[in-house]
Amino acid sequence: MSVVTVSEAASALPRAWSSTVLARVGTASVRVLRMHALPVEEERHEEAEVLLVLDGRLELSVEGREVTVGPGGMYVVGAGAAHAVRPGSRGTLVIVDRD
């Protein structure tokens, strides 16, 4: 595999909140996406997911609790936890989750 420039991959995305898979590690996908100020509806996943903010800020609501993740910060959303992106999130986000 060659070196991936994550910021370039994020810039090439057609729109905010769309993602692209950068790599697969075992059964997990490493994806990048560009965040936008608009909120994203609540969701749940059967598996945990890792959210790593490269730049900007991620505003979450997790099980009714407000969570802010800044540049270089990482948050693990537990399996089955209800979570939504609150207004104001911007920047580049890497997500590691199961296929």
Short mmCIF file of C-alpha atoms in Angstrom, two decimals:
data_model
loop_
_atom_site.label_atom_id
_atom_site.label_comp_id
_atom_site.label_asym_id
_atom_site.label_seq_id
_atom_site.Cartn_x
_atom_site.Cartn_y
_atom_site.Cartn_z
CA MET A 1 0.00 0.00 0.00
CA SER A 2 1.20 3.51 -0.73
CA VAL A 3 1.16 6.52 1.57
CA VAL A 4 -2.27 8.15 1.86
CA THR A 5 -2.53 11.90 2.39
CA VAL A 6 -5.70 12.06 4.46
CA SER A 7 -6.29 15.80 3.94
CA GLU A 8 -6.14 15.33 0.15
CA ALA A 9 -8.57 12.41 0.32
CA ALA A 10 -10.97 14.54 2.38
CA SER A 11 -10.68 17.48 -0.03
CA ALA A 12 -11.51 15.22 -2.98
CA LEU A 13 -14.86 14.16 -1.50
CA PRO A 14 -17.85 15.40 -3.53
CA ARG A 15 -19.71 16.84 -0.52
CA ALA A 16 -19.64 17.18 3.24
CA TRP A 17 -20.68 14.14 5.29
CA SER A 18 -19.78 11.77 2.44
CA SER A 19 -16.91 9.43 3.17
CA THR A 20 -14.36 7.28 1.40
CA VAL A 21 -12.57 4.18 2.62
CA LEU A 22 -8.83 4.78 2.94
CA ALA A 23 -7.94 1.25 4.07
CA ARG A 24 -9.27 -1.98 5.48
CA VAL A 25 -7.66 -3.57 8.51
CA GLY A 26 -9.06 -7.01 9.26
CA THR A 27 -12.82 -6.49 9.37
CA ALA A 28 -12.54 -2.75 10.05
CA SER A 29 -12.66 0.13 7.60
CA VAL A 30 -10.69 3.35 8.01
CA ARG A 31 -12.72 6.14 6.42
CA VAL A 32 -12.30 9.90 6.10
CA LEU A 33 -14.99 12.52 5.77
CA ARG A 34 -15.38 16.28 5.79
CA MET A 35 -17.69 17.61 8.46
CA HIS A 36 -20.03 20.53 7.89
CA ALA A 37 -21.85 22.75 10.36
CA LEU A 38 -25.20 21.04 9.79
CA PRO A 39 -26.33 18.34 12.25
CA VAL A 40 -26.62 14.63 11.42
CA GLU A 41 -29.53 12.55 12.71
CA GLU A 42 -29.18 10.10 15.58
CA GLU A 43 -27.99 6.61 14.76
CA ARG A 44 -26.87 3.39 16.44
CA HIS A 45 -24.43 0.71 15.31
CA GLU A 46 -24.06 -2.89 16.41
CA GLU A 47 -20.30 -2.38 16.75
CA ALA A 48 -18.25 0.35 18.42
CA GLU A 49 -16.71 3.03 16.21
CA VAL A 50 -13.67 5.26 16.66
CA LEU A 51 -13.98 8.95 15.76
CA LEU A 52 -10.66 10.79 15.34
CA VAL A 53 -10.74 14.53 14.63
CA LEU A 54 -7.77 15.58 12.51
CA ASP A 55 -8.70 19.25 12.35
CA GLY A 56 -11.73 21.28 13.38
CA ARG A 57 -14.22 20.18 16.00
CA LEU A 58 -16.81 17.39 16.34
CA GLU A 59 -19.90 18.17 18.41
CA LEU A 60 -21.74 15.01 19.46
CA SER A 61 -24.71 13.99 21.52
CA VAL A 62 -24.10 10.49 22.90
CA GLU A 63 -26.88 8.87 24.88
CA GLY A 64 -28.19 12.38 25.68
CA ARG A 65 -24.78 13.69 26.84
CA GLU A 66 -22.94 16.45 24.96
CA VAL A 67 -19.39 15.59 23.86
CA THR A 68 -16.91 17.88 22.09
CA VAL A 69 -13.85 16.41 20.37
CA GLY A 70 -11.16 18.84 19.22
CA PRO A 71 -8.18 18.54 16.87
CA GLY A 72 -6.16 15.41 17.57
CA GLY A 73 -8.88 14.10 19.88
CA MET A 74 -10.44 10.67 19.64
CA TYR A 75 -13.76 9.38 20.93
CA VAL A 76 -15.03 5.79 20.94
CA VAL A 77 -18.78 5.42 20.55
CA GLY A 78 -19.76 2.19 22.24
CA ALA A 79 -21.70 -0.53 20.46
CA GLY A 80 -25.42 0.24 20.46
CA ALA A 81 -25.00 3.79 21.81
CA ALA A 82 -27.39 6.37 20.35
CA HIS A 83 -25.33 9.24 18.95
CA ALA A 84 -25.90 12.27 16.73
CA VAL A 85 -23.75 15.07 15.37
CA ARG A 86 -24.79 18.43 16.77
CA PRO A 87 -24.69 21.70 14.80
CA GLY A 88 -21.28 23.36 14.56
CA SER A 89 -19.10 20.39 13.67
CA ARG A 90 -16.46 21.27 11.07
CA GLY A 91 -13.20 19.84 9.81
CA THR A 92 -11.79 16.43 8.93
CA LEU A 93 -12.85 13.26 10.66
CA VAL A 94 -11.39 9.75 10.46
CA ILE A 95 -13.76 6.92 11.38
CA VAL A 96 -12.71 3.36 12.14
CA ASP A 97 -15.64 0.98 12.13
CA ARG A 98 -16.63 -2.51 11.15
CA ASP A 99 -17.92 -3.34 7.70
#
